[in-house]
Amino acid sequence: MIILKDDYFCSGMKQQNQIKLLIISCLVILAGLVSIQYYLIRNTYQLTSETYVNEVKKEIAPVLESPEMDTIEDRFVSELKRLCLKKTKDSLTLLQFHLKAQALSDSVRVISQKYLASQTRDYPVLEEIRIRFELRQILFETNGIYDTLLRLIDPPLVFIGEKFEGKGFNISTGITHTSVELDEEEGQDAVQYFYKHNQLVDMDISNFQQKVWKEMMWMLMGAAGLILAVIILFFYMYRSLIRQKKIAEVKTDFANNITHELKTPLASLNLIVKSFQNEEVYQNSELMKQLIHSLERQNKRMQNIVDRVLESSVDKQKTQIQEVDISGFLREFISDYHSAAHEFQTEIYPDELILETDTYQLGRVIQNLLQNAEKYSPEGSAIKLRSYRKNSDYIIEIQDEGKGIPAHEQKKIFEKFYRISEGNLHDAKGLGLGLYICKQIMESLGGNIYVQSTLKTGSMFILKIPVI
Ligand code: ADP
């Protein structure tokens, strides 16, 4: 017996560890799967974007390097140099310079946009993207005085294409130097100057990015669906493992309980057999009678255990429904019931009520509940049986002042072989079949059975029988 409990404990621990290992492995596999999916999607996106950008760059190169664009750019730069010169000659303040430079870039940009728009027929890709030429920094020097006319922190001068928000995709970065130039203004002396600008050409591909995400939507949904399927699969696997564990526990519990139940009658039988081996017993007819009576009792006890196990294996209990006066039946039933260790109280209402039920099966249920009330409550405490009509139901309540049933166990006690764990202690004998059979009988009678219980206060089992 002890070996059985130890084995049970060890195998329980082993199973617990296996489940933990399974959960950890599942989580690791899931994390790996998510990372691989993320890596693949990111790479696909980057690759698609790069391929697209390279193709677009190749396609628009003739436009960007066309003589028209060169002319527009040259015109802007030479006008800008003139403004720079004015600024260094103090005929413009820095603010005025910025305003004029902005106005200049705006006007040049309008011309460039017209040109670019005119090219869309030959280069349809221009419709999908936006281009931006911008000056980020301008350095100017005359007579040994350096002036940063456009700083990196100033708004850049967008002079070709469109002003668009965001970084964009950089096509080229360039620095233009002009070291010596003559002041072209009439009547002015030639001036030496140094001019340097820092220029970026960017492309806005946000439209395309959206398109790529849209195209990748199926892939994304597929990936998410696969991950979800794996999660669901893991969940079902986990659930079936827990079920298997529970079945294994129930089996072991049952083996423990039935061994425990059979131990007492078997020990008694052993004693009786030993007594029969004594010659003197045969001469003592009184002792003989007692032994035979005891033999009968133990036999009945074992028969009962076997009957209960057999009964629990059928799905439905057989019933013979008849019209009965339920109040009369209960009064008769309790007149036969005696409890030596408990105070038994009854309240039966109404005086008479006819309904259709099987009193034999109902009696078995009440008997079982009363036995449980006795088994699970202290000696001397009260056990109450109350019955009354409530709407279209007849209610029978059996209440004790016992140890009560924890809330999370209250549903489970009606399951087959379920007994509330007492840490392998068997204070009260049982197979965990009583309430299961009670529930089966009540359902066969078209009624139901419930429990209301508070720990350390007591439990109340409620039977509901339909009244036609
Ligand atoms: P058992 O043969 O173990 O009594 P039952 O199906 O009758 O089997 O009961 C299942 C479990 O419900 C019991 O093991 C016990 O822990 C709990 N139980 C049943 N009736 C009561 C009660 N009146 N008070 C406290 N616990 C109860």
XYZ file of C-alpha atoms in Angstrom, residues 97-454:
358
model
C 19.419 86.192 -47.152
C 17.403 83.234 -45.867
C 14.125 84.699 -47.079
C 15.527 85.433 -50.522
C 17.231 82.049 -50.750
C 13.944 80.341 -49.816
C 12.060 82.404 -52.412
C 14.694 81.531 -55.013
C 14.548 77.785 -54.231
C 10.732 77.898 -54.299
C 10.651 79.507 -57.727
C 13.254 77.124 -59.147
C 11.388 74.192 -57.631
C 8.210 75.182 -59.470
C 10.120 75.089 -62.765
C 11.665 71.720 -61.879
C 8.260 70.256 -60.956
C 6.881 71.300 -64.322
C 9.792 69.619 -66.027
C 9.454 66.437 -63.977
C 5.698 66.332 -64.630
C 6.373 66.593 -68.337
C 8.567 63.496 -68.135
C 6.017 61.125 -66.551
C 4.819 59.870 -69.925
C 8.281 58.549 -70.748
C 9.128 57.626 -67.155
C 5.899 56.434 -65.456
C 7.847 55.588 -62.339
C 7.891 59.363 -61.572
C 4.247 59.022 -60.647
C 5.057 56.539 -57.903
C 7.847 58.479 -56.256
C 8.798 62.014 -55.246
C 12.254 63.511 -55.658
C 13.897 66.189 -53.553
C 17.163 68.061 -54.202
C 18.155 70.026 -51.163
C 21.051 72.132 -49.880
C 21.837 71.382 -46.263
C 24.860 73.625 -45.738
C 26.440 76.640 -47.494
C 29.872 78.008 -46.723
C 31.026 81.288 -48.278
C 34.271 83.166 -48.016
C 35.369 86.564 -49.331
C 38.497 88.464 -48.406
C 39.435 85.861 -45.825
C 36.085 86.044 -43.967
C 34.215 82.737 -43.695
C 30.482 82.741 -43.258
C 28.197 79.696 -42.814
C 25.147 81.007 -44.587
C 23.138 77.825 -44.200
C 23.728 75.700 -41.148
C 22.796 72.054 -40.721
C 20.241 73.100 -38.131
C 18.511 75.532 -40.563
C 15.627 74.346 -42.754
C 17.245 73.020 -45.951
C 16.701 74.701 -49.310
C 14.667 72.314 -51.465
C 15.212 73.590 -54.997
C 14.231 70.638 -57.200
C 11.283 68.289 -56.916
C 8.934 68.392 -53.937
C 9.220 69.271 -50.283
C 8.251 66.095 -48.465
C 8.400 65.191 -44.807
C 10.716 62.533 -43.503
C 14.130 61.325 -44.432
C 13.338 59.717 -47.762
C 15.622 57.305 -49.494
C 18.980 58.909 -50.306
C 20.011 58.653 -53.951
C 23.157 60.736 -53.795
C 25.124 63.062 -51.540
C 27.399 65.643 -53.038
C 29.611 68.593 -52.135
C 30.164 71.380 -54.628
C 33.136 73.699 -54.360
C 33.787 76.836 -56.345
C 36.969 78.525 -55.312
C 37.314 81.588 -57.508
C 34.726 83.481 -59.383
C 34.354 86.980 -60.652
C 31.678 89.287 -59.461
C 29.547 89.723 -62.534
C 27.753 92.831 -61.497
C 28.470 95.679 -63.810
C 30.773 98.383 -62.661
C 32.035 96.288 -59.761
C 35.597 95.192 -59.213
C 36.408 91.567 -59.561
C 35.965 89.740 -56.265
C 37.555 86.516 -55.200
C 35.367 84.116 -53.266
C 35.116 80.567 -52.061
C 31.756 78.805 -52.174
C 30.895 75.336 -50.917
C 27.553 73.593 -50.596
C 26.448 70.269 -49.275
C 23.655 68.704 -51.315
C 21.412 65.643 -50.908
C 19.154 64.015 -53.467
C 16.418 61.974 -51.804
C 13.553 59.923 -53.075
C 10.243 59.441 -51.244
C 9.185 55.813 -51.547
C 6.476 55.751 -48.866
C 3.826 54.940 -51.488
C 5.843 52.032 -52.543
C 6.481 50.926 -48.961
C 2.734 50.790 -48.422
C 2.420 48.784 -51.604
C 5.062 46.329 -50.438
C 3.313 45.872 -47.070
C 0.042 45.326 -48.894
C 1.651 42.761 -51.168
C 3.210 41.080 -48.172
C -0.127 41.038 -46.337
C -0.850 37.438 -47.339
C 2.588 36.423 -46.202
C 2.092 38.258 -42.890
C -1.340 36.761 -42.393
C -0.015 33.324 -43.277
C 2.825 33.717 -40.758
C 0.435 34.951 -38.033
C -1.993 32.121 -38.878
C 0.793 29.534 -38.643
C 1.929 30.880 -35.282
C -1.665 30.884 -34.058
C -2.127 27.318 -35.298
C 1.015 26.254 -33.426
C -0.238 27.999 -30.247
C -3.630 26.273 -30.561
C -1.896 22.952 -31.207
C 0.298 23.403 -28.148
C -2.747 24.352 -26.102
C -4.636 21.198 -27.148
C -1.565 19.085 -26.551
C -1.211 20.589 -23.078
C -4.898 20.085 -22.325
C -4.874 16.466 -23.421
C -1.730 15.889 -21.358
C -3.434 17.362 -18.287
C -6.452 15.140 -18.983
C -4.227 12.083 -19.294
C -2.566 13.061 -16.036
C -5.945 13.398 -14.362
C -7.087 10.023 -15.674
C -3.876 8.449 -14.389
C -4.438 10.122 -11.005
C -8.066 8.959 -10.885
C -6.955 5.404 -11.688
C -4.344 5.418 -8.940
C -6.782 7.049 -6.507
C -9.344 4.415 -7.316
C -6.825 1.618 -6.795
C -5.856 3.196 -3.452
C -9.456 3.675 -2.373
C -10.732 0.248 -3.321
C -7.745 -1.372 -1.603
C -8.565 0.690 1.442
C -12.262 -0.188 1.286
C -11.640 -3.908 0.891
C -8.992 -4.017 3.609
C -11.437 -4.029 6.561
C -13.853 -6.749 5.318
C -10.900 -8.845 4.152
C -9.228 -8.549 7.553
C -12.505 -9.557 9.227
C -12.889 -12.519 6.848
C -9.352 -13.535 7.663
C -10.203 -13.533 11.363
C -13.410 -15.529 10.774
C -11.527 -18.126 8.708
C -8.940 -18.391 11.505
C -11.740 -18.846 14.032
C -13.226 -21.651 11.945
C -9.901 -23.410 12.125
C -10.401 -23.648 15.878
C -12.206 -26.905 16.834
C -13.841 -25.310 19.877
C -15.911 -23.021 17.690
C -17.890 -25.979 16.345
C -18.918 -26.944 19.863
C -20.147 -23.399 20.682
C -23.309 -22.878 18.668
C -23.731 -19.275 19.882
C -20.221 -18.313 18.696
C -20.866 -20.157 15.481
C -23.994 -18.101 14.881
C -22.093 -14.880 15.567
C -19.333 -15.851 13.164
C -21.785 -16.735 10.421
C -23.613 -13.470 11.011
C -20.316 -11.575 10.771
C -19.457 -13.535 7.630
C -22.776 -12.447 6.127
C -22.116 -8.796 7.037
C -18.647 -8.743 5.505
C -19.941 -10.523 2.426
C -22.694 -7.892 2.072
C -20.152 -5.133 2.534
C -17.953 -6.474 -0.225
C -20.992 -7.076 -2.419
C -21.944 -3.427 -1.872
C -18.530 -2.207 -2.961
C -18.643 -4.345 -6.103
C -22.229 -3.208 -6.825
C -21.269 0.448 -6.561
C -18.342 0.009 -8.950
C -20.558 -1.874 -11.387
C -23.329 0.703 -11.102
C -20.961 3.535 -11.859
C -19.995 1.915 -15.168
C -23.467 2.381 -16.662
C -24.320 5.774 -18.112
C -27.945 5.892 -16.943
C -29.603 4.498 -13.880
C -32.733 2.421 -14.441
C -35.839 4.040 -13.006
C -39.450 3.072 -12.503
C -41.455 6.275 -12.406
C -44.688 6.204 -10.474
C -47.103 8.731 -8.990
C -46.271 9.110 -5.293
C -47.000 11.355 -2.362
C -43.490 12.650 -1.900
C -44.121 14.070 1.599
C -45.518 10.729 2.754
C -42.572 8.897 1.250
C -40.061 11.200 3.021
C -41.821 10.867 6.363
C -41.716 7.071 6.058
C -38.117 7.141 4.896
C -36.866 9.167 7.851
C -38.817 7.081 10.349
C -36.488 4.197 9.318
C -33.397 6.349 9.520
C -31.480 6.483 12.785
C -28.222 8.199 13.490
C -26.440 7.261 16.662
C -23.810 9.973 16.438
C -25.801 12.939 15.115
C -28.848 14.954 15.999
C -31.314 14.470 13.143
C -33.844 17.252 12.421
C -36.542 17.276 9.749
C -38.996 19.738 8.235
C -41.219 18.278 5.549
C -43.643 20.463 3.584
C -46.384 20.340 2.383
C -48.391 17.646 4.129
C -49.121 15.942 0.839
C -47.819 16.446 -2.685
C -48.261 14.046 -5.562
C -45.520 13.883 -8.154
C -43.999 11.337 -10.506
C -40.700 9.806 -9.438
C -38.912 6.587 -8.547
C -38.902 6.441 -4.746
C -36.454 3.527 -4.651
C -33.781 5.504 -6.556
C -34.616 8.747 -4.732
C -34.275 6.889 -1.436
C -30.791 5.727 -2.489
C -29.769 9.321 -3.193
C -31.071 10.591 0.165
C -29.462 7.627 1.954
C -26.125 8.417 0.299
C -26.311 12.104 1.204
C -27.230 11.343 4.803
C -24.334 8.872 5.048
C -21.948 11.500 3.651
C -23.299 14.091 6.098
C -22.544 11.668 8.918
C -19.150 10.742 7.486
C -17.944 14.306 6.953
C -19.269 16.082 10.052
C -18.271 15.774 13.708
C -20.137 13.582 16.154
C -22.989 15.343 17.969
C -23.507 17.955 15.243
C -26.928 18.406 13.611
C -28.031 16.986 10.265
C -31.173 18.601 8.822
C -33.504 17.348 6.114
C -35.834 20.019 4.793
C -38.243 19.658 1.914
C -40.691 22.048 0.279
C -42.229 23.002 -3.041
C -40.671 25.878 -4.983
C -42.549 26.855 -8.145
C -42.502 23.818 -10.427
C -39.868 21.952 -8.399
C -39.843 19.929 -5.236
C -36.734 20.664 -3.197
C -35.062 18.354 -0.695
C -32.172 19.853 1.282
C -29.746 17.821 3.376
C -27.608 20.056 5.529
C -24.738 19.232 7.858
C -22.387 21.146 10.140
C -19.293 19.416 8.832
C -15.960 20.517 7.450
C -17.447 21.911 4.256
C -16.203 21.667 0.678
C -13.816 24.220 -0.898
C -15.494 26.263 -3.668
C -13.154 24.981 -6.391
C -14.010 21.352 -5.496
C -17.793 21.773 -5.419
C -18.290 20.849 -9.082
C -15.648 18.161 -9.125
C -17.114 16.057 -6.292
C -19.848 14.910 -8.694
C -17.237 13.470 -11.065
C -16.582 9.738 -11.169
C -14.021 8.549 -8.578
C -13.397 12.095 -7.391
C -12.522 12.458 -3.730
C -11.202 15.602 -2.140
C -7.498 15.065 -1.579
C -6.588 14.750 2.054
C -2.868 14.382 1.462
C -3.124 10.607 1.092
C -4.974 10.302 4.405
C -8.099 8.204 4.454
C -10.034 9.487 7.441
C -13.325 8.682 5.814
C -13.661 5.642 3.605
C -15.087 5.947 0.138
C -14.582 5.332 -3.543
C -15.596 8.734 -4.835
C -18.632 7.155 -6.506
C -21.496 8.113 -4.196
C -22.177 11.613 -5.502
C -21.482 10.552 -9.087
C -24.213 7.906 -8.812
C -26.513 10.420 -7.024
C -26.114 12.865 -9.904
C -26.793 10.126 -12.449
C -29.952 9.058 -10.597
C -31.208 12.646 -10.241
C -30.685 13.261 -13.956
C -32.538 10.032 -14.775
C -35.412 11.352 -12.651
C -35.423 14.592 -14.642
C -34.110 16.562 -11.689
C -30.740 17.689 -10.471
C -28.398 17.868 -7.491
C -26.364 20.867 -6.271
C -24.206 21.701 -3.334
C -23.798 24.891 -1.304
C -20.967 24.767 1.151
C -18.789 26.954 3.353
